[in-house]
Amino acid sequence: EVEPDSSRVREGLNDLYPLVVAAIEREIRADRYNEALRVIDLLDRAIPNSLAARELRAKVARRSGAVSGAASGARVASLDLPG
């Protein structure tokens, strides 16, 4: 662990913040939700109560639910046999 109150640590986190958010966004777009959530958890540890972490977590929930719902719909549609 690093000293959380260190100005050098805070500066480093601020420098990395946009890169980390961009990486999470890429993972979400690629439907790699587990990896996105793993990095969001790290972001949340580094910067507690981060608005970006909350928004990204909500985005993962929406996207993964939409993908899951679409997959269920496709499975149900494939079971519809002509009567």
mmCIF file of N, CA and C in Angstrom:
data_model
loop_
_atom_site.group_PDB
_atom_site.id
_atom_site.type_symbol
_atom_site.label_atom_id
_atom_site.label_comp_id
_atom_site.label_asym_id
_atom_site.label_seq_id
_atom_site.Cartn_x
_atom_site.Cartn_y
_atom_site.Cartn_z
ATOM 1 N N GLU A 1 0.834 -1.192 0.000
ATOM 2 C CA GLU A 1 0.000 0.000 0.000
ATOM 3 C C GLU A 1 0.874 1.250 0.000
ATOM 4 N N VAL A 2 0.331 2.295 -0.564
ATOM 5 C CA VAL A 2 1.044 3.563 -0.668
ATOM 6 C C VAL A 2 0.351 4.559 0.240
ATOM 7 N N GLU A 3 1.092 5.555 0.681
ATOM 8 C CA GLU A 3 0.503 6.592 1.520
ATOM 9 C C GLU A 3 -0.574 7.333 0.735
ATOM 10 N N PRO A 4 -1.851 7.198 1.128
ATOM 11 C CA PRO A 4 -2.926 7.819 0.359
ATOM 12 C C PRO A 4 -2.915 9.341 0.386
ATOM 13 N N ASP A 5 -2.293 9.921 1.386
ATOM 14 C CA ASP A 5 -2.289 11.377 1.481
ATOM 15 C C ASP A 5 -1.085 12.013 0.790
ATOM 16 N N SER A 6 -0.263 11.217 0.177
ATOM 17 C CA SER A 6 0.916 11.723 -0.502
ATOM 18 C C SER A 6 0.503 12.537 -1.734
ATOM 19 N N SER A 7 1.071 13.721 -1.884
ATOM 20 C CA SER A 7 0.737 14.561 -3.042
ATOM 21 C C SER A 7 1.224 13.911 -4.331
ATOM 22 N N ARG A 8 2.333 13.183 -4.275
ATOM 23 C CA ARG A 8 2.833 12.494 -5.468
ATOM 24 C C ARG A 8 1.870 11.387 -5.904
ATOM 25 N N VAL A 9 1.304 10.691 -4.940
ATOM 26 C CA VAL A 9 0.337 9.637 -5.254
ATOM 27 C C VAL A 9 -0.909 10.255 -5.874
ATOM 28 N N ARG A 10 -1.412 11.319 -5.263
ATOM 29 C CA ARG A 10 -2.604 11.999 -5.806
ATOM 30 C C ARG A 10 -2.346 12.505 -7.218
ATOM 31 N N GLU A 11 -1.176 13.070 -7.441
ATOM 32 C CA GLU A 11 -0.831 13.573 -8.771
ATOM 33 C C GLU A 11 -0.771 12.429 -9.784
ATOM 34 N N GLY A 12 -0.187 11.317 -9.386
ATOM 35 C CA GLY A 12 -0.111 10.161 -10.267
ATOM 36 C C GLY A 12 -1.503 9.616 -10.599
ATOM 37 N N LEU A 13 -2.361 9.544 -9.594
ATOM 38 C CA LEU A 13 -3.727 9.075 -9.826
ATOM 39 C C LEU A 13 -4.474 10.012 -10.759
ATOM 40 N N ASN A 14 -4.287 11.303 -10.578
ATOM 41 C CA ASN A 14 -4.943 12.273 -11.464
ATOM 42 C C ASN A 14 -4.455 12.134 -12.897
ATOM 43 N N ASP A 15 -3.163 11.842 -13.064
ATOM 44 C CA ASP A 15 -2.615 11.650 -14.414
ATOM 45 C C ASP A 15 -3.171 10.380 -15.065
ATOM 46 N N LEU A 16 -3.348 9.333 -14.274
ATOM 47 C CA LEU A 16 -3.817 8.049 -14.804
ATOM 48 C C LEU A 16 -5.328 7.981 -14.993
ATOM 49 N N TYR A 17 -6.056 8.817 -14.280
ATOM 50 C CA TYR A 17 -7.520 8.759 -14.264
ATOM 51 C C TYR A 17 -8.148 8.719 -15.660
ATOM 52 N N PRO A 18 -7.831 9.654 -16.567
ATOM 53 C CA PRO A 18 -8.469 9.597 -17.893
ATOM 54 C C PRO A 18 -8.081 8.353 -18.686
ATOM 55 N N LEU A 19 -6.867 7.861 -18.491
ATOM 56 C CA LEU A 19 -6.438 6.653 -19.190
ATOM 57 C C LEU A 19 -7.206 5.437 -18.689
ATOM 58 N N VAL A 20 -7.411 5.366 -17.392
ATOM 59 C CA VAL A 20 -8.142 4.245 -16.800
ATOM 60 C C VAL A 20 -9.598 4.271 -17.247
ATOM 61 N N VAL A 21 -10.219 5.443 -17.229
ATOM 62 C CA VAL A 21 -11.612 5.564 -17.667
ATOM 63 C C VAL A 21 -11.735 5.154 -19.135
ATOM 64 N N ALA A 22 -10.803 5.573 -19.967
ATOM 65 C CA ALA A 22 -10.832 5.202 -21.389
ATOM 66 C C ALA A 22 -10.678 3.691 -21.555
ATOM 67 N N ALA A 23 -9.807 3.075 -20.759
ATOM 68 C CA ALA A 23 -9.618 1.627 -20.833
ATOM 69 C C ALA A 23 -10.891 0.893 -20.425
ATOM 70 N N ILE A 24 -11.560 1.386 -19.403
ATOM 71 C CA ILE A 24 -12.824 0.767 -18.960
ATOM 72 C C ILE A 24 -13.873 0.895 -20.054
ATOM 73 N N GLU A 25 -13.951 2.063 -20.657
ATOM 74 C CA GLU A 25 -14.918 2.272 -21.750
ATOM 75 C C GLU A 25 -14.661 1.294 -22.892
ATOM 76 N N ARG A 26 -13.387 1.065 -23.223
ATOM 77 C CA ARG A 26 -13.046 0.103 -24.288
ATOM 78 C C ARG A 26 -13.511 -1.300 -23.927
ATOM 79 N N GLU A 27 -13.313 -1.686 -22.670
ATOM 80 C CA GLU A 27 -13.736 -3.012 -22.223
ATOM 81 C C GLU A 27 -15.259 -3.146 -22.318
ATOM 82 N N ILE A 28 -15.978 -2.102 -21.973
ATOM 83 C CA ILE A 28 -17.439 -2.132 -22.051
ATOM 84 C C ILE A 28 -17.877 -2.260 -23.505
ATOM 85 N N ARG A 29 -17.282 -1.459 -24.388
ATOM 86 C CA ARG A 29 -17.649 -1.532 -25.810
ATOM 87 C C ARG A 29 -17.364 -2.915 -26.399
ATOM 88 N N ALA A 30 -16.342 -3.589 -25.876
ATOM 89 C CA ALA A 30 -15.974 -4.922 -26.359
ATOM 90 C C ALA A 30 -16.760 -6.025 -25.636
ATOM 91 N N ASP A 31 -17.724 -5.624 -24.816
ATOM 92 C CA ASP A 31 -18.554 -6.569 -24.052
ATOM 93 C C ASP A 31 -17.739 -7.433 -23.097
ATOM 94 N N ARG A 32 -16.629 -6.900 -22.607
ATOM 95 C CA ARG A 32 -15.818 -7.611 -21.605
ATOM 96 C C ARG A 32 -16.142 -7.015 -20.238
ATOM 97 N N TYR A 33 -17.321 -7.375 -19.740
ATOM 98 C CA TYR A 33 -17.864 -6.741 -18.537
ATOM 99 C C TYR A 33 -17.108 -7.142 -17.274
ATOM 100 N N ASN A 34 -16.647 -8.385 -17.182
ATOM 101 C CA ASN A 34 -15.903 -8.791 -15.984
ATOM 102 C C ASN A 34 -14.622 -7.982 -15.842
ATOM 103 N N GLU A 35 -13.913 -7.796 -16.956
ATOM 104 C CA GLU A 35 -12.680 -7.007 -16.906
ATOM 105 C C GLU A 35 -12.989 -5.550 -16.602
ATOM 106 N N ALA A 36 -14.051 -5.025 -17.192
ATOM 107 C CA ALA A 36 -14.445 -3.636 -16.905
ATOM 108 C C ALA A 36 -14.739 -3.475 -15.422
ATOM 109 N N LEU A 37 -15.479 -4.409 -14.849
ATOM 110 C CA LEU A 37 -15.812 -4.325 -13.420
ATOM 111 C C LEU A 37 -14.575 -4.471 -12.544
ATOM 112 N N ARG A 38 -13.642 -5.314 -12.962
ATOM 113 C CA ARG A 38 -12.401 -5.472 -12.191
ATOM 114 C C ARG A 38 -11.636 -4.154 -12.118
ATOM 115 N N VAL A 39 -11.545 -3.465 -13.261
ATOM 116 C CA VAL A 39 -10.811 -2.201 -13.291
ATOM 117 C C VAL A 39 -11.609 -1.104 -12.577
ATOM 118 N N ILE A 40 -12.925 -1.140 -12.679
ATOM 119 C CA ILE A 40 -13.754 -0.177 -11.943
ATOM 120 C C ILE A 40 -13.526 -0.347 -10.444
ATOM 121 N N ASP A 41 -13.436 -1.587 -9.979
ATOM 122 C CA ASP A 41 -13.163 -1.832 -8.558
ATOM 123 C C ASP A 41 -11.819 -1.231 -8.147
ATOM 124 N N LEU A 42 -10.811 -1.380 -9.013
ATOM 125 C CA LEU A 42 -9.502 -0.784 -8.723
ATOM 126 C C LEU A 42 -9.599 0.737 -8.681
ATOM 127 N N LEU A 43 -10.333 1.301 -9.632
ATOM 128 C CA LEU A 43 -10.525 2.754 -9.658
ATOM 129 C C LEU A 43 -11.216 3.218 -8.382
ATOM 130 N N ASP A 44 -12.212 2.450 -7.959
ATOM 131 C CA ASP A 44 -12.958 2.805 -6.744
ATOM 132 C C ASP A 44 -12.073 2.715 -5.501
ATOM 133 N N ARG A 45 -11.130 1.769 -5.505
ATOM 134 C CA ARG A 45 -10.188 1.683 -4.378
ATOM 135 C C ARG A 45 -9.241 2.870 -4.375
ATOM 136 N N ALA A 46 -8.798 3.275 -5.561
ATOM 137 C CA ALA A 46 -7.830 4.373 -5.662
ATOM 138 C C ALA A 46 -8.489 5.715 -5.397
ATOM 139 N N ILE A 47 -9.714 5.871 -5.904
ATOM 140 C CA ILE A 47 -10.438 7.133 -5.750
ATOM 141 C C ILE A 47 -11.843 6.804 -5.241
ATOM 142 N N PRO A 48 -11.984 6.636 -3.919
ATOM 143 C CA PRO A 48 -13.280 6.244 -3.362
ATOM 144 C C PRO A 48 -14.390 7.238 -3.729
ATOM 145 N N ASN A 49 -15.572 6.690 -3.944
ATOM 146 C CA ASN A 49 -16.765 7.482 -4.263
ATOM 147 C C ASN A 49 -16.625 8.268 -5.564
ATOM 148 N N SER A 50 -15.862 7.730 -6.489
ATOM 149 C CA SER A 50 -15.670 8.386 -7.779
ATOM 150 C C SER A 50 -16.978 8.363 -8.571
ATOM 151 N N LEU A 51 -17.380 9.514 -9.054
ATOM 152 C CA LEU A 51 -18.582 9.605 -9.883
ATOM 153 C C LEU A 51 -18.414 8.769 -11.146
ATOM 154 N N ALA A 52 -17.232 8.807 -11.736
ATOM 155 C CA ALA A 52 -16.979 8.031 -12.956
ATOM 156 C C ALA A 52 -17.144 6.541 -12.687
ATOM 157 N N ALA A 53 -16.659 6.059 -11.542
ATOM 158 C CA ALA A 53 -16.790 4.634 -11.215
ATOM 159 C C ALA A 53 -18.260 4.249 -11.107
ATOM 160 N N ARG A 54 -19.057 5.084 -10.455
ATOM 161 C CA ARG A 54 -20.494 4.791 -10.336
ATOM 162 C C ARG A 54 -21.160 4.781 -11.697
ATOM 163 N N GLU A 55 -20.843 5.767 -12.531
ATOM 164 C CA GLU A 55 -21.454 5.841 -13.865
ATOM 165 C C GLU A 55 -21.028 4.667 -14.743
ATOM 166 N N LEU A 56 -19.759 4.298 -14.668
ATOM 167 C CA LEU A 56 -19.273 3.178 -15.476
ATOM 168 C C LEU A 56 -19.886 1.862 -15.006
ATOM 169 N N ARG A 57 -20.034 1.701 -13.692
ATOM 170 C CA ARG A 57 -20.661 0.494 -13.156
ATOM 171 C C ARG A 57 -22.114 0.397 -13.635
ATOM 172 N N ALA A 58 -22.825 1.528 -13.652
ATOM 173 C CA ALA A 58 -24.212 1.557 -14.139
ATOM 174 C C ALA A 58 -24.254 1.236 -15.631
ATOM 175 N N LYS A 59 -23.266 1.729 -16.370
ATOM 176 C CA LYS A 59 -23.209 1.458 -17.804
ATOM 177 C C LYS A 59 -23.008 -0.034 -18.065
ATOM 178 N N VAL A 60 -22.136 -0.663 -17.276
ATOM 179 C CA VAL A 60 -21.921 -2.099 -17.408
ATOM 180 C C VAL A 60 -23.230 -2.834 -17.117
ATOM 181 N N ALA A 61 -23.929 -2.422 -16.077
ATOM 182 C CA ALA A 61 -25.191 -3.081 -15.719
ATOM 183 C C ALA A 61 -26.210 -2.949 -16.845
ATOM 184 N N ARG A 62 -26.307 -1.757 -17.429
ATOM 185 C CA ARG A 62 -27.255 -1.556 -18.538
ATOM 186 C C ARG A 62 -26.869 -2.393 -19.744
ATOM 187 N N ARG A 63 -25.586 -2.325 -20.121
ATOM 188 C CA ARG A 63 -25.136 -3.030 -21.331
ATOM 189 C C ARG A 63 -25.207 -4.543 -21.143
ATOM 190 N N SER A 64 -24.762 -5.037 -20.001
ATOM 191 C CA SER A 64 -24.767 -6.491 -19.799
ATOM 192 C C SER A 64 -26.199 -6.994 -19.704
ATOM 193 N N GLY A 65 -27.090 -6.202 -19.136
ATOM 194 C CA GLY A 65 -28.503 -6.580 -19.091
ATOM 195 C C GLY A 65 -29.113 -6.582 -20.471
ATOM 196 N N ALA A 66 -28.746 -5.611 -21.297
ATOM 197 C CA ALA A 66 -29.273 -5.536 -22.663
ATOM 198 C C ALA A 66 -28.772 -6.716 -23.479
ATOM 199 N N VAL A 67 -27.503 -7.060 -23.326
ATOM 200 C CA VAL A 67 -26.944 -8.190 -24.061
ATOM 201 C C VAL A 67 -27.595 -9.482 -23.580
ATOM 202 N N SER A 68 -27.724 -9.616 -22.274
ATOM 203 C CA SER A 68 -28.339 -10.812 -21.705
ATOM 204 C C SER A 68 -29.786 -10.930 -22.162
ATOM 205 N N GLY A 69 -30.520 -9.811 -22.152
ATOM 206 C CA GLY A 69 -31.911 -9.816 -22.599
ATOM 207 C C GLY A 69 -32.032 -10.155 -24.074
ATOM 208 N N ALA A 70 -31.144 -9.621 -24.881
ATOM 209 C CA ALA A 70 -31.171 -9.900 -26.320
ATOM 210 C C ALA A 70 -30.859 -11.374 -26.573
ATOM 211 N N ALA A 71 -29.927 -11.923 -25.821
ATOM 212 C CA ALA A 71 -29.590 -13.334 -25.984
ATOM 213 C C ALA A 71 -30.767 -14.213 -25.584
ATOM 214 N N SER A 72 -31.468 -13.860 -24.513
ATOM 215 C CA SER A 72 -32.643 -14.628 -24.100
ATOM 216 C C SER A 72 -33.713 -14.563 -25.166
ATOM 217 N N GLY A 73 -33.927 -13.372 -25.706
ATOM 218 C CA GLY A 73 -34.924 -13.209 -26.754
ATOM 219 C C GLY A 73 -34.587 -14.044 -27.972
ATOM 220 N N ALA A 74 -33.318 -14.119 -28.308
ATOM 221 C CA ALA A 74 -32.890 -14.914 -29.460
ATOM 222 C C ALA A 74 -33.139 -16.396 -29.186
ATOM 223 N N ARG A 75 -32.867 -16.831 -27.954
ATOM 224 C CA ARG A 75 -33.112 -18.242 -27.618
ATOM 225 C C ARG A 75 -34.600 -18.551 -27.690
ATOM 226 N N VAL A 76 -35.442 -17.664 -27.164
ATOM 227 C CA VAL A 76 -36.886 -17.883 -27.196
ATOM 228 C C VAL A 76 -37.370 -17.891 -28.646
ATOM 229 N N ALA A 77 -36.876 -16.944 -29.455
ATOM 230 C CA ALA A 77 -37.295 -16.888 -30.856
ATOM 231 C C ALA A 77 -36.892 -18.145 -31.595
ATOM 232 N N SER A 78 -35.745 -18.723 -31.241
ATOM 233 C CA SER A 78 -35.314 -19.940 -31.939
ATOM 234 C C SER A 78 -36.187 -21.131 -31.554
ATOM 235 N N LEU A 79 -36.889 -21.040 -30.435
ATOM 236 C CA LEU A 79 -37.764 -22.123 -30.007
ATOM 237 C C LEU A 79 -39.156 -22.016 -30.637
ATOM 238 N N ASP A 80 -39.486 -20.878 -31.202
ATOM 239 C CA ASP A 80 -40.792 -20.698 -31.844
ATOM 240 C C ASP A 80 -40.821 -21.511 -33.123
ATOM 241 N N LEU A 81 -41.591 -22.560 -33.083
ATOM 242 C CA LEU A 81 -41.710 -23.415 -34.269
ATOM 243 C C LEU A 81 -43.004 -23.069 -35.001
ATOM 244 N N PRO A 82 -42.994 -23.143 -36.305
ATOM 245 C CA PRO A 82 -44.223 -22.871 -37.042
ATOM 246 C C PRO A 82 -45.305 -23.862 -36.629
ATOM 247 N N GLY A 83 -46.536 -23.360 -36.403
ATOM 248 C CA GLY A 83 -47.599 -24.148 -35.851
ATOM 249 C C GLY A 83 -48.347 -24.913 -36.804
#
